[in-house]
Amino acid sequence: MFKNIFFYLSYQLGRWVSVGGIPVLLYHSISDSDWQFAVSPADFNRQIGWLNGRYICVTTKDVVDWVEGRKTLASNSIAITFDDGYEDVFTQALPILRRYDFKATVFVTGNRQPNRRVLGNTFTLLNGFQLKSLVREGWGIESHSQTHQLLTELNRQLLDRELRSPLQAIRKITQKDVTSIAYPKGVFNELVKEGAARYYRAAWSIVPGFNRQNDDLYALKRIEVKRDTSLMAFKAHLTKTVEFIQGLKRWYGKK
């Protein structure tokens, strides 16, 4: 009850304040699974339906160009991403996004049989045909490392391999250059950022908030949507109010 009231008030207060940045949504699975990172197709449809007419869907490459000052984007722009690359992105998310003429970016591992213990599930992954089909739909396919290991736990040699190997593996399927990476589980440090900068134009975290011009290109923010994210919470997380409160929590957490 308290959470609902908090998100309702946050949305009502924040909806009138310009966020001054571009939100990027992060999803994993679109399914009826009880996994905490799975959003039901019904909830996903409600969320995208609410965005339609309020936001202009752009690509992650558009956002990177905008952060660098190379491109102009409307103030109500938004981008949608999926991590891990589950098959339900193709079977469930694609038809819903297509209905509203929205595109998305999927971050996949170069090794199409990554460590399932690390992923935390046994969901079927997108196959080559599905990845190619998404590219034809105008979607982006980018890197989520080679095998989804926690990059901060690797030595320099293994870290370099995890960052470098997906470039060729993914391009072999999509025939498109890979220009960005989403850190597995959003975990990174300065060494990981330094490694990512050798091979990618940008890197995406799971630090919540909005992306703004001249932000750190190797610590770009995303707003994570989970199974228990209500529609009101979804709306509220796209306001300045919730971003401000989350920023305070991170600041106090460092003290």
PDB file of C-alpha atoms in Angstrom:
ATOM      1  CA  MET A   1       0.000   0.000   0.000  1.00  0.00           C
ATOM      2  CA  PHE A   2       2.748   2.465   0.991  1.00  0.00           C
ATOM      3  CA  LYS A   3       4.662   1.721  -2.221  1.00  0.00           C
ATOM      4  CA  ASN A   4       1.583   2.400  -4.339  1.00  0.00           C
ATOM      5  CA  ILE A   5       0.990   5.726  -2.585  1.00  0.00           C
ATOM      6  CA  PHE A   6       4.660   6.656  -2.950  1.00  0.00           C
ATOM      7  CA  PHE A   7       4.717   5.927  -6.679  1.00  0.00           C
ATOM      8  CA  TYR A   8       1.377   7.679  -7.226  1.00  0.00           C
ATOM      9  CA  LEU A   9       2.594  10.848  -5.492  1.00  0.00           C
ATOM     10  CA  SER A  10       5.966  10.628  -7.242  1.00  0.00           C
ATOM     11  CA  TYR A  11       4.271  10.416 -10.613  1.00  0.00           C
ATOM     12  CA  GLN A  12       1.854  13.260  -9.904  1.00  0.00           C
ATOM     13  CA  LEU A  13       4.657  15.512  -8.654  1.00  0.00           C
ATOM     14  CA  GLY A  14       7.226  14.534 -11.244  1.00  0.00           C
ATOM     15  CA  ARG A  15       5.078  14.547 -14.366  1.00  0.00           C
ATOM     16  CA  TRP A  16       5.242  18.352 -14.541  1.00  0.00           C
ATOM     17  CA  VAL A  17       9.035  18.557 -14.186  1.00  0.00           C
ATOM     18  CA  SER A  18      11.273  18.083 -17.215  1.00  0.00           C
ATOM     19  CA  VAL A  19      13.749  15.268 -16.625  1.00  0.00           C
ATOM     20  CA  GLY A  20      16.286  16.835 -18.964  1.00  0.00           C
ATOM     21  CA  GLY A  21      17.514  13.458 -20.131  1.00  0.00           C
ATOM     22  CA  ILE A  22      16.702  10.298 -22.076  1.00  0.00           C
ATOM     23  CA  PRO A  23      15.382   7.212 -20.233  1.00  0.00           C
ATOM     24  CA  VAL A  24      16.395   3.756 -21.435  1.00  0.00           C
ATOM     25  CA  LEU A  25      14.287   0.825 -20.240  1.00  0.00           C
ATOM     26  CA  LEU A  26      15.811  -2.544 -19.368  1.00  0.00           C
ATOM     27  CA  TYR A  27      13.864  -5.804 -19.646  1.00  0.00           C
ATOM     28  CA  HIS A  28      14.982  -9.418 -19.572  1.00  0.00           C
ATOM     29  CA  SER A  29      12.245 -11.984 -20.205  1.00  0.00           C
ATOM     30  CA  ILE A  30       8.701 -11.268 -21.403  1.00  0.00           C
ATOM     31  CA  SER A  31       6.866 -14.310 -20.067  1.00  0.00           C
ATOM     32  CA  ASP A  32       4.512 -15.518 -17.362  1.00  0.00           C
ATOM     33  CA  SER A  33       7.401 -17.043 -15.418  1.00  0.00           C
ATOM     34  CA  ASP A  34       7.641 -16.247 -11.709  1.00  0.00           C
ATOM     35  CA  TRP A  35      11.305 -15.251 -12.190  1.00  0.00           C
ATOM     36  CA  GLN A  36      11.771 -11.778 -10.737  1.00  0.00           C
ATOM     37  CA  PHE A  37      13.187 -10.465 -14.028  1.00  0.00           C
ATOM     38  CA  ALA A  38      10.297 -11.759 -16.153  1.00  0.00           C
ATOM     39  CA  VAL A  39       7.543  -9.286 -17.079  1.00  0.00           C
ATOM     40  CA  SER A  40       4.267 -10.843 -18.180  1.00  0.00           C
ATOM     41  CA  PRO A  41       3.159 -10.161 -21.776  1.00  0.00           C
ATOM     42  CA  ALA A  42      -0.004  -8.521 -20.400  1.00  0.00           C
ATOM     43  CA  ASP A  43       1.977  -6.113 -18.200  1.00  0.00           C
ATOM     44  CA  PHE A  44       4.441  -5.420 -21.004  1.00  0.00           C
ATOM     45  CA  ASN A  45       1.575  -4.594 -23.354  1.00  0.00           C
ATOM     46  CA  ARG A  46       0.108  -2.173 -20.799  1.00  0.00           C
ATOM     47  CA  GLN A  47       3.480  -0.483 -20.309  1.00  0.00           C
ATOM     48  CA  ILE A  48       4.188  -0.064 -24.016  1.00  0.00           C
ATOM     49  CA  GLY A  49       0.601   1.015 -24.622  1.00  0.00           C
ATOM     50  CA  TRP A  50       1.046   3.754 -22.020  1.00  0.00           C
ATOM     51  CA  LEU A  51       4.299   4.910 -23.653  1.00  0.00           C
ATOM     52  CA  ASN A  52       2.645   5.097 -27.069  1.00  0.00           C
ATOM     53  CA  GLY A  53       1.648   8.672 -27.840  1.00  0.00           C
ATOM     54  CA  ARG A  54       3.682  10.005 -24.908  1.00  0.00           C
ATOM     55  CA  TYR A  55       7.181   9.003 -25.973  1.00  0.00           C
ATOM     56  CA  ILE A  56       9.114   8.690 -29.207  1.00  0.00           C
ATOM     57  CA  CYS A  57      10.996   5.400 -29.347  1.00  0.00           C
ATOM     58  CA  VAL A  58      14.612   5.777 -30.487  1.00  0.00           C
ATOM     59  CA  THR A  59      17.532   3.362 -30.685  1.00  0.00           C
ATOM     60  CA  THR A  60      20.394   3.019 -28.222  1.00  0.00           C
ATOM     61  CA  LYS A  61      22.702   4.246 -30.994  1.00  0.00           C
ATOM     62  CA  ASP A  62      20.567   7.384 -31.219  1.00  0.00           C
ATOM     63  CA  VAL A  63      20.996   7.888 -27.466  1.00  0.00           C
ATOM     64  CA  VAL A  64      24.774   7.458 -27.687  1.00  0.00           C
ATOM     65  CA  ASP A  65      24.929   9.962 -30.564  1.00  0.00           C
ATOM     66  CA  TRP A  66      22.849  12.390 -28.497  1.00  0.00           C
ATOM     67  CA  VAL A  67      25.009  11.984 -25.382  1.00  0.00           C
ATOM     68  CA  GLU A  68      28.056  12.761 -27.534  1.00  0.00           C
ATOM     69  CA  GLY A  69      26.341  15.838 -28.969  1.00  0.00           C
ATOM     70  CA  ARG A  70      26.256  14.381 -32.487  1.00  0.00           C
ATOM     71  CA  LYS A  71      22.482  14.208 -32.768  1.00  0.00           C
ATOM     72  CA  THR A  72      19.351  16.065 -31.691  1.00  0.00           C
ATOM     73  CA  LEU A  73      16.567  14.086 -30.011  1.00  0.00           C
ATOM     74  CA  ALA A  74      13.107  15.135 -28.889  1.00  0.00           C
ATOM     75  CA  SER A  75      12.784  15.684 -25.137  1.00  0.00           C
ATOM     76  CA  ASN A  76      10.251  12.833 -24.918  1.00  0.00           C
ATOM     77  CA  SER A  77      12.551  10.234 -26.488  1.00  0.00           C
ATOM     78  CA  ILE A  78      12.940   6.784 -24.926  1.00  0.00           C
ATOM     79  CA  ALA A  79      14.854   3.608 -25.803  1.00  0.00           C
ATOM     80  CA  ILE A  80      14.027  -0.018 -24.955  1.00  0.00           C
ATOM     81  CA  THR A  81      16.576  -2.761 -24.279  1.00  0.00           C
ATOM     82  CA  PHE A  82      16.569  -6.464 -23.432  1.00  0.00           C
ATOM     83  CA  ASP A  83      19.459  -8.260 -21.749  1.00  0.00           C
ATOM     84  CA  ASP A  84      20.470 -11.922 -22.244  1.00  0.00           C
ATOM     85  CA  GLY A  85      18.473 -12.483 -25.449  1.00  0.00           C
ATOM     86  CA  TYR A  86      15.691 -14.890 -24.540  1.00  0.00           C
ATOM     87  CA  GLU A  87      13.475 -16.409 -27.217  1.00  0.00           C
ATOM     88  CA  ASP A  88      10.382 -14.784 -25.715  1.00  0.00           C
ATOM     89  CA  VAL A  89      11.749 -11.417 -26.847  1.00  0.00           C
ATOM     90  CA  PHE A  90      10.993 -12.658 -30.361  1.00  0.00           C
ATOM     91  CA  THR A  91       7.760 -14.547 -29.631  1.00  0.00           C
ATOM     92  CA  GLN A  92       6.192 -12.150 -27.090  1.00  0.00           C
ATOM     93  CA  ALA A  93       7.863  -8.722 -27.099  1.00  0.00           C
ATOM     94  CA  LEU A  94       8.301  -8.270 -30.852  1.00  0.00           C
ATOM     95  CA  PRO A  95       4.575  -8.517 -31.756  1.00  0.00           C
ATOM     96  CA  ILE A  96       3.673  -6.001 -29.040  1.00  0.00           C
ATOM     97  CA  LEU A  97       6.378  -3.517 -30.002  1.00  0.00           C
ATOM     98  CA  ARG A  98       5.588  -3.946 -33.689  1.00  0.00           C
ATOM     99  CA  ARG A  99       1.966  -2.987 -32.952  1.00  0.00           C
ATOM    100  CA  TYR A 100       3.165   0.443 -31.816  1.00  0.00           C
ATOM    101  CA  ASP A 101       6.013   0.717 -34.334  1.00  0.00           C
ATOM    102  CA  PHE A 102       8.576   0.599 -31.512  1.00  0.00           C
ATOM    103  CA  LYS A 103      12.055  -0.888 -31.963  1.00  0.00           C
ATOM    104  CA  ALA A 104      14.446  -2.214 -29.330  1.00  0.00           C
ATOM    105  CA  THR A 105      18.019  -3.341 -28.761  1.00  0.00           C
ATOM    106  CA  VAL A 106      18.903  -6.834 -27.521  1.00  0.00           C
ATOM    107  CA  PHE A 107      22.194  -7.479 -25.736  1.00  0.00           C
ATOM    108  CA  VAL A 108      23.293 -11.078 -26.351  1.00  0.00           C
ATOM    109  CA  THR A 109      26.336 -13.173 -25.502  1.00  0.00           C
ATOM    110  CA  GLY A 110      28.794 -14.099 -28.223  1.00  0.00           C
ATOM    111  CA  ASN A 111      28.702 -17.682 -26.984  1.00  0.00           C
ATOM    112  CA  ARG A 112      25.134 -18.811 -27.638  1.00  0.00           C
ATOM    113  CA  GLN A 113      25.447 -21.417 -24.843  1.00  0.00           C
ATOM    114  CA  PRO A 114      26.551 -19.265 -21.899  1.00  0.00           C
ATOM    115  CA  ASN A 115      26.834 -20.432 -18.298  1.00  0.00           C
ATOM    116  CA  ARG A 116      23.218 -21.058 -17.275  1.00  0.00           C
ATOM    117  CA  ARG A 117      24.134 -20.956 -13.599  1.00  0.00           C
ATOM    118  CA  VAL A 118      25.238 -17.361 -14.062  1.00  0.00           C
ATOM    119  CA  LEU A 119      22.093 -16.493 -16.020  1.00  0.00           C
ATOM    120  CA  GLY A 120      19.976 -18.017 -13.249  1.00  0.00           C
ATOM    121  CA  ASN A 121      17.468 -19.779 -15.520  1.00  0.00           C
ATOM    122  CA  THR A 122      17.070 -22.306 -18.317  1.00  0.00           C
ATOM    123  CA  PHE A 123      15.017 -20.142 -20.696  1.00  0.00           C
ATOM    124  CA  THR A 124      15.523 -20.793 -24.402  1.00  0.00           C
ATOM    125  CA  LEU A 125      17.773 -18.224 -26.057  1.00  0.00           C
ATOM    126  CA  LEU A 126      17.253 -16.505 -29.393  1.00  0.00           C
ATOM    127  CA  ASN A 127      18.624 -18.507 -32.307  1.00  0.00           C
ATOM    128  CA  GLY A 128      20.421 -17.190 -35.370  1.00  0.00           C
ATOM    129  CA  PHE A 129      17.290 -17.008 -37.518  1.00  0.00           C
ATOM    130  CA  GLN A 130      15.463 -14.992 -34.861  1.00  0.00           C
ATOM    131  CA  LEU A 131      18.393 -12.619 -34.406  1.00  0.00           C
ATOM    132  CA  LYS A 132      18.540 -12.011 -38.163  1.00  0.00           C
ATOM    133  CA  SER A 133      14.776 -11.444 -38.214  1.00  0.00           C
ATOM    134  CA  LEU A 134      15.070  -8.820 -35.471  1.00  0.00           C
ATOM    135  CA  VAL A 135      17.750  -7.029 -37.483  1.00  0.00           C
ATOM    136  CA  ARG A 136      15.389  -6.970 -40.475  1.00  0.00           C
ATOM    137  CA  GLU A 137      12.758  -5.437 -38.177  1.00  0.00           C
ATOM    138  CA  GLY A 138      15.154  -2.578 -37.456  1.00  0.00           C
ATOM    139  CA  TRP A 139      16.273  -3.800 -34.033  1.00  0.00           C
ATOM    140  CA  GLY A 140      19.818  -3.525 -32.726  1.00  0.00           C
ATOM    141  CA  ILE A 141      21.790  -6.580 -31.603  1.00  0.00           C
ATOM    142  CA  GLU A 142      24.677  -5.707 -29.309  1.00  0.00           C
ATOM    143  CA  SER A 143      27.099  -7.389 -26.899  1.00  0.00           C
ATOM    144  CA  HIS A 144      26.440  -8.798 -23.440  1.00  0.00           C
ATOM    145  CA  SER A 145      30.022 -10.169 -23.196  1.00  0.00           C
ATOM    146  CA  GLN A 146      31.117 -13.564 -24.496  1.00  0.00           C
ATOM    147  CA  THR A 147      29.824 -15.903 -21.755  1.00  0.00           C
ATOM    148  CA  HIS A 148      28.029 -13.619 -19.238  1.00  0.00           C
ATOM    149  CA  GLN A 149      30.703 -13.858 -16.562  1.00  0.00           C
ATOM    150  CA  LEU A 150      31.004 -11.123 -13.945  1.00  0.00           C
ATOM    151  CA  LEU A 151      33.614  -8.946 -15.584  1.00  0.00           C
ATOM    152  CA  THR A 152      34.936  -7.497 -12.323  1.00  0.00           C
ATOM    153  CA  GLU A 153      36.051 -10.977 -11.205  1.00  0.00           C
ATOM    154  CA  LEU A 154      38.265 -11.682 -14.236  1.00  0.00           C
ATOM    155  CA  ASN A 155      41.967 -11.125 -14.729  1.00  0.00           C
ATOM    156  CA  ARG A 156      43.042  -8.821 -17.545  1.00  0.00           C
ATOM    157  CA  GLN A 157      43.485 -11.603 -20.086  1.00  0.00           C
ATOM    158  CA  LEU A 158      40.069 -13.175 -19.480  1.00  0.00           C
ATOM    159  CA  LEU A 159      38.431  -9.749 -19.312  1.00  0.00           C
ATOM    160  CA  ASP A 160      39.886  -8.854 -22.697  1.00  0.00           C
ATOM    161  CA  ARG A 161      38.569 -12.112 -24.176  1.00  0.00           C
ATOM    162  CA  GLU A 162      35.074 -11.570 -22.745  1.00  0.00           C
ATOM    163  CA  LEU A 163      34.940  -8.090 -24.246  1.00  0.00           C
ATOM    164  CA  ARG A 164      36.610  -8.786 -27.598  1.00  0.00           C
ATOM    165  CA  SER A 165      35.202 -12.177 -28.644  1.00  0.00           C
ATOM    166  CA  PRO A 166      31.524 -11.144 -29.075  1.00  0.00           C
ATOM    167  CA  LEU A 167      32.416  -8.573 -31.733  1.00  0.00           C
ATOM    168  CA  GLN A 168      33.086 -11.185 -34.389  1.00  0.00           C
ATOM    169  CA  ALA A 169      30.667 -13.827 -33.074  1.00  0.00           C
ATOM    170  CA  ILE A 170      27.634 -11.526 -33.182  1.00  0.00           C
ATOM    171  CA  ARG A 171      28.617  -9.852 -36.435  1.00  0.00           C
ATOM    172  CA  LYS A 172      28.884 -13.280 -38.059  1.00  0.00           C
ATOM    173  CA  ILE A 173      25.157 -13.765 -37.393  1.00  0.00           C
ATOM    174  CA  THR A 174      23.782 -10.259 -37.928  1.00  0.00           C
ATOM    175  CA  GLN A 175      26.218  -8.881 -40.528  1.00  0.00           C
ATOM    176  CA  LYS A 176      26.185  -5.680 -38.463  1.00  0.00           C
ATOM    177  CA  ASP A 177      28.963  -4.045 -36.457  1.00  0.00           C
ATOM    178  CA  VAL A 178      28.706  -4.342 -32.674  1.00  0.00           C
ATOM    179  CA  THR A 179      29.210  -0.926 -31.086  1.00  0.00           C
ATOM    180  CA  SER A 180      28.064  -1.210 -27.470  1.00  0.00           C
ATOM    181  CA  ILE A 181      27.967  -3.631 -24.552  1.00  0.00           C
ATOM    182  CA  ALA A 182      25.670  -4.129 -21.575  1.00  0.00           C
ATOM    183  CA  TYR A 183      27.706  -5.257 -18.577  1.00  0.00           C
ATOM    184  CA  PRO A 184      26.519  -8.688 -17.311  1.00  0.00           C
ATOM    185  CA  LYS A 185      24.367  -8.040 -14.234  1.00  0.00           C
ATOM    186  CA  GLY A 186      25.343  -4.392 -14.625  1.00  0.00           C
ATOM    187  CA  VAL A 187      28.567  -4.930 -12.669  1.00  0.00           C
ATOM    188  CA  PHE A 188      31.614  -2.867 -13.646  1.00  0.00           C
ATOM    189  CA  ASN A 189      34.592  -0.987 -12.277  1.00  0.00           C
ATOM    190  CA  GLU A 190      37.255   1.291 -13.738  1.00  0.00           C
ATOM    191  CA  LEU A 191      39.251  -1.626 -15.158  1.00  0.00           C
ATOM    192  CA  VAL A 192      36.147  -2.990 -16.908  1.00  0.00           C
ATOM    193  CA  LYS A 193      35.305   0.456 -18.280  1.00  0.00           C
ATOM    194  CA  GLU A 194      38.853   0.815 -19.561  1.00  0.00           C
ATOM    195  CA  GLY A 195      38.576  -2.549 -21.321  1.00  0.00           C
ATOM    196  CA  ALA A 196      35.172  -1.726 -22.787  1.00  0.00           C
ATOM    197  CA  ALA A 197      36.528   1.526 -24.206  1.00  0.00           C
ATOM    198  CA  ARG A 198      39.039  -0.444 -26.297  1.00  0.00           C
ATOM    199  CA  TYR A 199      36.326  -2.265 -28.232  1.00  0.00           C
ATOM    200  CA  TYR A 200      33.031  -0.372 -27.898  1.00  0.00           C
ATOM    201  CA  ARG A 201      31.626   3.089 -28.408  1.00  0.00           C
ATOM    202  CA  ALA A 202      29.535   2.855 -25.257  1.00  0.00           C
ATOM    203  CA  ALA A 203      28.588   0.591 -22.369  1.00  0.00           C
ATOM    204  CA  TRP A 204      25.327   0.219 -20.479  1.00  0.00           C
ATOM    205  CA  SER A 205      24.901  -0.323 -16.744  1.00  0.00           C
ATOM    206  CA  ILE A 206      21.861  -0.955 -14.566  1.00  0.00           C
ATOM    207  CA  VAL A 207      22.372   2.230 -12.574  1.00  0.00           C
ATOM    208  CA  PRO A 208      18.901   3.813 -12.607  1.00  0.00           C
ATOM    209  CA  GLY A 209      18.331   7.279 -13.960  1.00  0.00           C
ATOM    210  CA  PHE A 210      18.307   9.342 -17.137  1.00  0.00           C
ATOM    211  CA  ASN A 211      21.102   9.794 -19.640  1.00  0.00           C
ATOM    212  CA  ARG A 212      22.251  13.329 -20.310  1.00  0.00           C
ATOM    213  CA  GLN A 213      24.591  14.971 -22.750  1.00  0.00           C
ATOM    214  CA  ASN A 214      28.287  14.573 -21.917  1.00  0.00           C
ATOM    215  CA  ASP A 215      27.592  11.687 -19.508  1.00  0.00           C
ATOM    216  CA  ASP A 216      30.179   8.936 -19.112  1.00  0.00           C
ATOM    217  CA  LEU A 217      29.688   6.763 -22.219  1.00  0.00           C
ATOM    218  CA  TYR A 218      30.880   3.676 -20.324  1.00  0.00           C
ATOM    219  CA  ALA A 219      28.414   4.008 -17.456  1.00  0.00           C
ATOM    220  CA  LEU A 220      25.171   4.806 -19.267  1.00  0.00           C
ATOM    221  CA  LYS A 221      22.030   4.379 -17.186  1.00  0.00           C
ATOM    222  CA  ARG A 222      18.967   2.178 -17.597  1.00  0.00           C
ATOM    223  CA  ILE A 223      15.677   1.834 -15.747  1.00  0.00           C
ATOM    224  CA  GLU A 224      15.072  -1.827 -14.929  1.00  0.00           C
ATOM    225  CA  VAL A 225      11.538  -3.201 -15.215  1.00  0.00           C
ATOM    226  CA  LYS A 226      10.770  -6.361 -13.217  1.00  0.00           C
ATOM    227  CA  ARG A 227       7.878  -8.726 -12.588  1.00  0.00           C
ATOM    228  CA  ASP A 228       6.668  -6.727  -9.562  1.00  0.00           C
ATOM    229  CA  THR A 229       6.835  -3.331 -11.308  1.00  0.00           C
ATOM    230  CA  SER A 230       3.274  -2.006 -11.242  1.00  0.00           C
ATOM    231  CA  LEU A 231       2.050   0.314 -13.980  1.00  0.00           C
ATOM    232  CA  MET A 232       2.088   3.228 -11.517  1.00  0.00           C
ATOM    233  CA  ALA A 233       5.661   2.390 -10.500  1.00  0.00           C
ATOM    234  CA  PHE A 234       6.563   2.168 -14.186  1.00  0.00           C
ATOM    235  CA  LYS A 235       5.167   5.662 -14.783  1.00  0.00           C
ATOM    236  CA  ALA A 236       6.830   7.069 -11.664  1.00  0.00           C
ATOM    237  CA  HIS A 237      10.267   5.761 -12.613  1.00  0.00           C
ATOM    238  CA  LEU A 238      10.094   7.919 -15.720  1.00  0.00           C
ATOM    239  CA  THR A 239       9.855  11.090 -13.616  1.00  0.00           C
ATOM    240  CA  LYS A 240      12.461  13.356 -12.046  1.00  0.00           C
ATOM    241  CA  THR A 241      11.068  12.671  -8.562  1.00  0.00           C
ATOM    242  CA  VAL A 242      12.050   9.008  -8.394  1.00  0.00           C
ATOM    243  CA  GLU A 243      15.433   9.699  -9.990  1.00  0.00           C
ATOM    244  CA  PHE A 244      16.120  12.320  -7.307  1.00  0.00           C
ATOM    245  CA  ILE A 245      15.187   9.944  -4.481  1.00  0.00           C
ATOM    246  CA  GLN A 246      17.292   7.125  -5.956  1.00  0.00           C
ATOM    247  CA  GLY A 247      20.216   9.519  -6.236  1.00  0.00           C
ATOM    248  CA  LEU A 248      19.870  10.404  -2.556  1.00  0.00           C
ATOM    249  CA  LYS A 249      19.831   6.706  -1.625  1.00  0.00           C
ATOM    250  CA  ARG A 250      23.037   6.080  -3.586  1.00  0.00           C
ATOM    251  CA  TRP A 251      24.664   9.134  -2.006  1.00  0.00           C
ATOM    252  CA  TYR A 252      23.769   8.077   1.538  1.00  0.00           C
ATOM    253  CA  GLY A 253      24.891   4.534   0.756  1.00  0.00           C
ATOM    254  CA  LYS A 254      28.408   5.800   0.048  1.00  0.00           C
ATOM    255  CA  LYS A 255      28.667   7.705   3.343  1.00  0.00           C
TER     256      LYS A 255
END
